[in-house]
Short mmCIF file of C-alpha atoms in Angstrom, two decimals:
data_model
loop_
_atom_site.label_atom_id
_atom_site.label_comp_id
_atom_site.label_asym_id
_atom_site.label_seq_id
_atom_site.Cartn_x
_atom_site.Cartn_y
_atom_site.Cartn_z
CA MET A 1 -28.37 110.94 -73.91
CA THR A 2 -30.15 111.78 -70.76
CA ASP A 3 -27.32 112.46 -68.34
CA GLN A 4 -23.39 112.20 -68.23
CA LEU A 5 -21.66 109.92 -65.64
CA ARG A 6 -19.40 111.51 -63.13
CA ARG A 7 -15.90 111.47 -64.59
CA ARG A 8 -12.32 112.24 -63.52
CA ASP A 9 -9.59 112.86 -65.77
CA ARG A 10 -6.61 111.42 -64.01
CA LEU A 11 -6.06 108.31 -61.86
CA THR A 12 -4.63 109.13 -58.49
CA ALA A 13 -5.00 107.73 -55.11
CA GLU A 14 -8.09 109.96 -54.57
CA THR A 15 -9.77 109.27 -57.86
CA LEU A 16 -9.20 105.40 -57.27
CA ARG A 17 -10.81 105.87 -53.94
CA GLU A 18 -13.88 107.61 -55.42
CA LEU A 19 -14.42 105.17 -57.95
CA ALA A 20 -13.88 102.19 -55.52
CA THR A 21 -16.56 103.68 -53.23
CA GLY A 22 -19.12 104.64 -56.09
CA GLU A 23 -18.59 108.41 -55.56
CA ILE A 24 -17.72 108.73 -59.24
CA ASP A 25 -18.44 106.47 -62.20
CA VAL A 26 -15.72 106.70 -64.77
CA ILE A 27 -11.94 107.42 -64.76
CA TRP A 28 -10.82 108.71 -68.33
CA HIS A 29 -7.11 109.25 -68.28
CA ARG A 30 -5.60 110.16 -71.58
CA GLU A 31 -2.35 109.03 -72.52
CA TYR A 32 -1.90 107.01 -69.51
CA TYR A 33 0.20 104.59 -71.56
CA PRO A 34 2.69 106.37 -73.66
CA PRO A 35 1.36 106.30 -77.23
CA GLU A 36 4.90 105.61 -78.80
CA GLN A 37 5.16 102.55 -76.70
CA CYS A 38 1.64 101.50 -78.21
CA ASP A 39 3.06 101.83 -81.65
CA ALA A 40 6.31 100.03 -80.64
CA ALA A 41 4.32 97.01 -79.38
CA LEU A 42 1.21 96.75 -81.68
CA PRO A 43 2.83 94.76 -84.40
CA ARG A 44 3.63 91.98 -81.67
CA VAL A 45 0.20 92.34 -80.08
CA VAL A 46 -1.45 91.76 -83.61
CA ARG A 47 0.56 88.58 -83.95
CA ALA A 48 -0.41 87.18 -80.60
CA VAL A 49 -3.98 88.00 -81.07
CA ASP A 50 -4.08 86.17 -84.55
CA ASP A 51 -2.51 83.11 -82.79
CA ALA A 52 -5.03 83.00 -79.84
CA ASN A 53 -7.77 80.54 -79.42
CA PHE A 54 -10.67 82.49 -77.79
CA LEU A 55 -13.89 80.95 -77.11
CA LEU A 56 -16.42 83.36 -75.59
CA THR A 57 -17.36 85.26 -78.55
CA LYS A 58 -16.50 85.90 -82.24
CA GLU A 59 -17.17 89.52 -81.95
CA PHE A 60 -13.32 90.23 -80.81
CA THR A 61 -10.36 88.20 -80.06
CA SER A 62 -8.37 87.96 -76.70
CA VAL A 63 -5.04 86.73 -75.85
CA GLY A 64 -5.85 84.62 -72.59
CA THR A 65 -8.85 82.65 -71.22
CA SER A 66 -10.89 85.36 -69.67
CA MET A 67 -12.89 85.59 -66.75
CA GLY A 68 -16.04 85.75 -68.92
CA GLU A 69 -15.33 82.21 -70.36
CA VAL A 70 -15.30 80.82 -66.66
CA ALA A 71 -18.27 82.94 -65.34
CA ASN A 72 -20.59 79.76 -64.84
CA GLY A 73 -17.62 77.19 -63.54
CA GLY A 74 -17.31 73.93 -65.11
CA ASP A 75 -14.37 72.48 -67.10
CA SER A 76 -13.34 76.10 -68.34
CA VAL A 77 -12.15 76.96 -64.76
CA ALA A 78 -9.15 74.49 -65.09
CA ARG A 79 -8.40 75.74 -68.50
CA TYR A 80 -8.46 79.19 -67.05
CA LEU A 81 -5.91 78.27 -64.16
CA ASP A 82 -3.66 76.08 -66.41
CA THR A 83 -3.09 78.98 -68.83
CA SER A 84 -2.80 81.94 -66.79
CA ALA A 85 1.05 81.68 -65.94
CA ASP A 86 1.91 81.28 -69.58
CA THR A 87 -0.23 83.83 -70.98
CA THR A 88 1.18 86.26 -68.36
CA ARG A 89 4.72 85.24 -69.48
CA LEU A 90 3.86 85.64 -72.94
CA ILE A 91 2.24 89.18 -72.55
CA ARG A 92 5.02 90.37 -70.51
CA HIS A 93 8.31 88.97 -71.84
CA GLU A 94 7.51 88.29 -75.57
CA VAL A 95 4.69 90.88 -76.74
CA PHE A 96 5.99 93.64 -74.45
CA ALA A 97 9.77 92.52 -74.58
CA GLY A 98 11.71 95.70 -73.60
CA LEU A 99 8.79 97.66 -72.75
CA GLN A 100 6.65 97.55 -69.61
CA SER A 101 3.11 96.01 -70.20
CA PRO A 102 0.08 98.29 -69.78
CA THR A 103 -1.40 95.62 -67.22
CA ASP A 104 1.74 95.49 -65.31
CA LEU A 105 1.69 99.33 -65.07
CA ILE A 106 -1.51 99.70 -63.95
CA ARG A 107 -1.11 96.88 -61.17
CA LEU A 108 2.03 98.86 -59.75
CA ASP A 109 -0.02 101.98 -59.78
CA LEU A 110 -2.78 100.35 -57.97
CA ASP A 111 -0.57 98.84 -55.59
CA GLU A 112 0.96 102.05 -54.89
CA MET A 113 -2.27 104.18 -54.76
CA TRP A 114 -4.54 102.01 -52.62
CA PRO A 115 -3.63 102.19 -48.87
CA TYR A 116 -3.55 98.29 -48.43
CA GLY A 117 -2.07 97.67 -51.94
CA ALA A 118 -3.26 95.32 -54.71
CA THR A 119 -2.70 91.73 -55.30
CA VAL A 120 -3.28 89.15 -58.15
CA GLY A 121 -6.15 86.83 -57.38
CA ARG A 122 -5.52 83.24 -56.61
CA HIS A 123 -7.69 80.06 -56.42
CA ASP A 124 -6.62 77.03 -54.38
CA GLY A 125 -3.13 78.58 -54.50
CA ARG A 126 -2.80 79.27 -58.26
CA MET A 127 -2.62 82.61 -59.89
CA MET A 128 -5.64 84.00 -61.62
CA LEU A 129 -4.78 85.66 -65.01
CA PRO A 130 -3.99 89.41 -64.24
CA GLY A 131 -4.64 90.82 -67.66
CA VAL A 132 -5.65 90.10 -71.38
CA LEU A 133 -5.07 91.62 -74.73
CA ARG A 134 -8.38 92.33 -76.83
CA ARG A 135 -8.60 93.21 -80.51
CA MET A 136 -11.57 94.28 -82.58
CA THR A 137 -11.32 94.24 -86.19
CA PRO A 138 -14.06 95.93 -88.64
CA GLY A 139 -17.49 94.28 -87.60
CA GLY A 140 -16.28 93.68 -84.03
CA ARG A 141 -18.07 95.06 -81.18
CA GLY A 142 -19.00 94.24 -77.61
CA ARG A 143 -22.75 93.98 -77.11
CA PRO A 144 -24.32 95.51 -73.97
CA HIS A 145 -23.38 93.30 -70.78
CA ILE A 146 -22.55 93.53 -67.14
CA ASP A 147 -19.67 91.89 -65.64
CA ARG A 148 -20.82 89.85 -62.32
CA ARG A 149 -19.31 90.52 -59.11
CA GLN A 150 -20.30 86.89 -57.88
CA ILE A 151 -18.94 83.86 -59.94
CA PRO A 152 -17.82 80.47 -58.65
CA LEU A 153 -14.07 81.50 -59.07
CA LEU A 154 -14.52 84.86 -57.28
CA ASP A 155 -16.98 83.74 -54.39
CA SER A 156 -14.37 83.24 -51.62
CA TYR A 157 -13.25 87.16 -52.05
CA ARG A 158 -16.92 88.59 -51.52
CA LEU A 159 -16.23 91.61 -53.79
CA HIS A 160 -18.18 94.72 -52.90
CA ARG A 161 -17.49 95.96 -56.55
CA ARG A 162 -15.88 95.14 -59.61
CA LEU A 163 -13.96 97.56 -61.91
CA GLY A 164 -13.15 97.34 -65.50
CA VAL A 165 -9.95 98.77 -66.80
CA ASN A 166 -8.92 99.11 -70.45
CA ILE A 167 -5.89 100.74 -72.06
CA TYR A 168 -5.99 101.37 -75.74
CA LEU A 169 -3.15 100.59 -77.74
CA GLU A 170 -5.10 101.23 -81.15
CA VAL A 171 -8.39 102.84 -81.85
CA PRO A 172 -10.52 103.68 -85.04
CA GLU A 173 -10.52 107.29 -86.02
CA PRO A 174 -13.40 109.23 -84.78
CA GLY A 175 -16.65 108.39 -86.47
CA ALA A 176 -15.27 104.87 -87.30
CA GLY A 177 -16.75 103.07 -84.35
CA GLY A 178 -15.40 101.59 -81.26
CA GLU A 179 -17.02 103.99 -78.74
CA ILE A 180 -17.82 102.90 -75.28
CA ASP A 181 -21.46 103.32 -74.38
CA PHE A 182 -22.79 103.16 -70.60
CA TRP A 183 -26.10 102.57 -69.39
CA GLY A 184 -27.58 102.63 -65.88
CA HIS A 185 -27.23 99.67 -63.28
CA LEU A 186 -29.37 96.31 -63.57
CA SER A 187 -29.55 93.56 -61.16
CA GLU A 188 -28.17 90.28 -62.65
CA GLU A 189 -31.88 88.96 -62.61
CA GLU A 190 -32.96 92.19 -64.82
CA PHE A 191 -29.96 91.61 -66.99
CA VAL A 192 -30.95 87.99 -67.64
CA ALA A 193 -34.42 88.76 -68.25
CA LEU A 194 -33.40 90.88 -71.22
CA LYS A 195 -31.25 88.19 -72.97
CA SER A 196 -32.39 85.90 -75.66
CA ASP A 197 -29.92 83.34 -74.69
CA PRO A 198 -29.19 82.83 -71.09
CA PHE A 199 -25.64 81.49 -71.95
CA ASP A 200 -24.65 84.53 -74.32
CA TYR A 201 -22.56 87.04 -72.51
CA GLY A 202 -24.59 90.10 -73.83
CA ILE A 203 -27.67 91.60 -75.31
CA GLU A 204 -28.67 93.45 -78.53
CA PRO A 205 -28.44 97.28 -78.11
CA GLU A 206 -31.94 97.96 -79.48
CA ARG A 207 -33.00 96.04 -76.30
CA VAL A 208 -31.80 98.55 -73.85
CA GLY A 209 -32.40 101.95 -75.43
CA PRO A 210 -29.87 105.04 -75.74
CA PRO A 211 -26.77 105.02 -73.48
CA LEU A 212 -26.47 107.69 -70.58
CA ASP A 213 -23.27 108.38 -71.65
CA THR A 214 -20.27 107.64 -74.35
CA VAL A 215 -16.53 107.65 -74.32
CA LEU A 216 -14.49 107.68 -77.47
CA PRO A 217 -10.96 106.71 -76.07
CA GLY A 218 -7.66 107.68 -77.76
CA LYS A 219 -4.45 105.91 -78.37
CA GLY A 220 -2.68 105.20 -74.84
CA ASP A 221 -5.94 106.34 -72.92
CA LEU A 222 -6.95 104.57 -69.63
CA VAL A 223 -10.65 103.97 -69.12
CA MET A 224 -11.88 102.60 -65.64
CA PHE A 225 -15.27 102.12 -64.52
CA GLU A 226 -17.62 99.87 -62.28
CA ALA A 227 -18.08 96.85 -64.37
CA GLY A 228 -21.57 96.11 -62.91
CA ARG A 229 -22.98 99.06 -64.76
CA MET A 230 -24.05 97.86 -68.12
CA HIS A 231 -21.74 98.71 -71.03
CA GLY A 232 -20.88 97.89 -74.48
CA VAL A 233 -18.53 98.74 -77.28
CA ARG A 234 -20.08 100.24 -80.71
CA GLU A 235 -19.35 98.17 -83.86
CA VAL A 236 -15.91 99.18 -85.40
CA ARG A 237 -16.51 99.91 -88.92
CA GLU A 238 -13.13 100.88 -90.07
CA GLY A 239 -9.70 100.55 -88.51
CA CYS A 240 -9.13 98.29 -85.59
CA ARG A 241 -9.51 98.73 -81.73
CA THR A 242 -7.02 97.08 -79.51
CA SER A 243 -6.68 97.28 -75.75
CA ALA A 244 -5.09 95.85 -72.68
CA ALA A 245 -7.69 94.86 -70.03
CA CYS A 246 -8.13 93.59 -66.57
CA PHE A 247 -10.68 93.84 -63.74
CA VAL A 248 -10.13 95.32 -60.27
CA GLY A 249 -11.94 93.65 -57.38
CA VAL A 250 -13.00 95.98 -54.46
CA ARG A 251 -13.54 94.37 -50.96
CA ALA A 252 -13.33 96.07 -47.63
CA GLU A 253 -11.26 99.37 -47.19
CA THR A 254 -8.72 97.48 -45.36
CA ASP A 255 -8.36 94.68 -47.93
CA PRO A 256 -6.11 94.90 -50.83
CA LEU A 257 -7.54 95.39 -54.38
CA LEU A 258 -7.82 92.28 -56.20
CA VAL A 259 -6.39 92.11 -59.90
CA PHE A 260 -7.87 89.63 -62.47
CA ALA A 261 -8.82 89.30 -66.03
#
């Protein structure tokens, strides 16, 4: 590890502004979502994930067609838009029935913290998916990757920055994997050049060297970072890693933040 990223330990209006403008690199807010609510919702989360039909990778499972599946356009865009409303209702009213879902909580906080609010993305008058649930069982991982700012579905928004948001409902014991590794910034051209398969979402860790920094989240923690920075999740060796996730698009200072997943 050569250098730690610039971190803040609370999500506030000021740290959100710092992250949105690139003054800091990571917000790591411990127990942002109450751990007892994580425990209460987890059995329903696991059932929903087990029933999901996620196509991007077999390294983890997700409830909801994600933006990663539609990055290159094509038929997957229709599937994404066709299923986003039903997936949102499933997560809010069935998986988190009687509880506030983590992605609803972050949406409300962003809307109140950002001077011009936050809104769910739309495409041709149709709602984008505002949040997903992800689960890694033993052997699951997230290879080093970047999340592109400009893809066909997001082009009209002309994002300046794309922030990743993860809220952890279940994590492996320390030493059992699931850590988030962060590397430096790569252009999309540099990243694609490292890929062995141009259509694969990620690359093998040994091709990028040691990370700059590593975060081991706990139950209920929120980790928020610039998704254009290369990042990955170490293989889960024991236990499971379950999270609620979304992205936040940053545009001009006087524009609302854009929420999508």
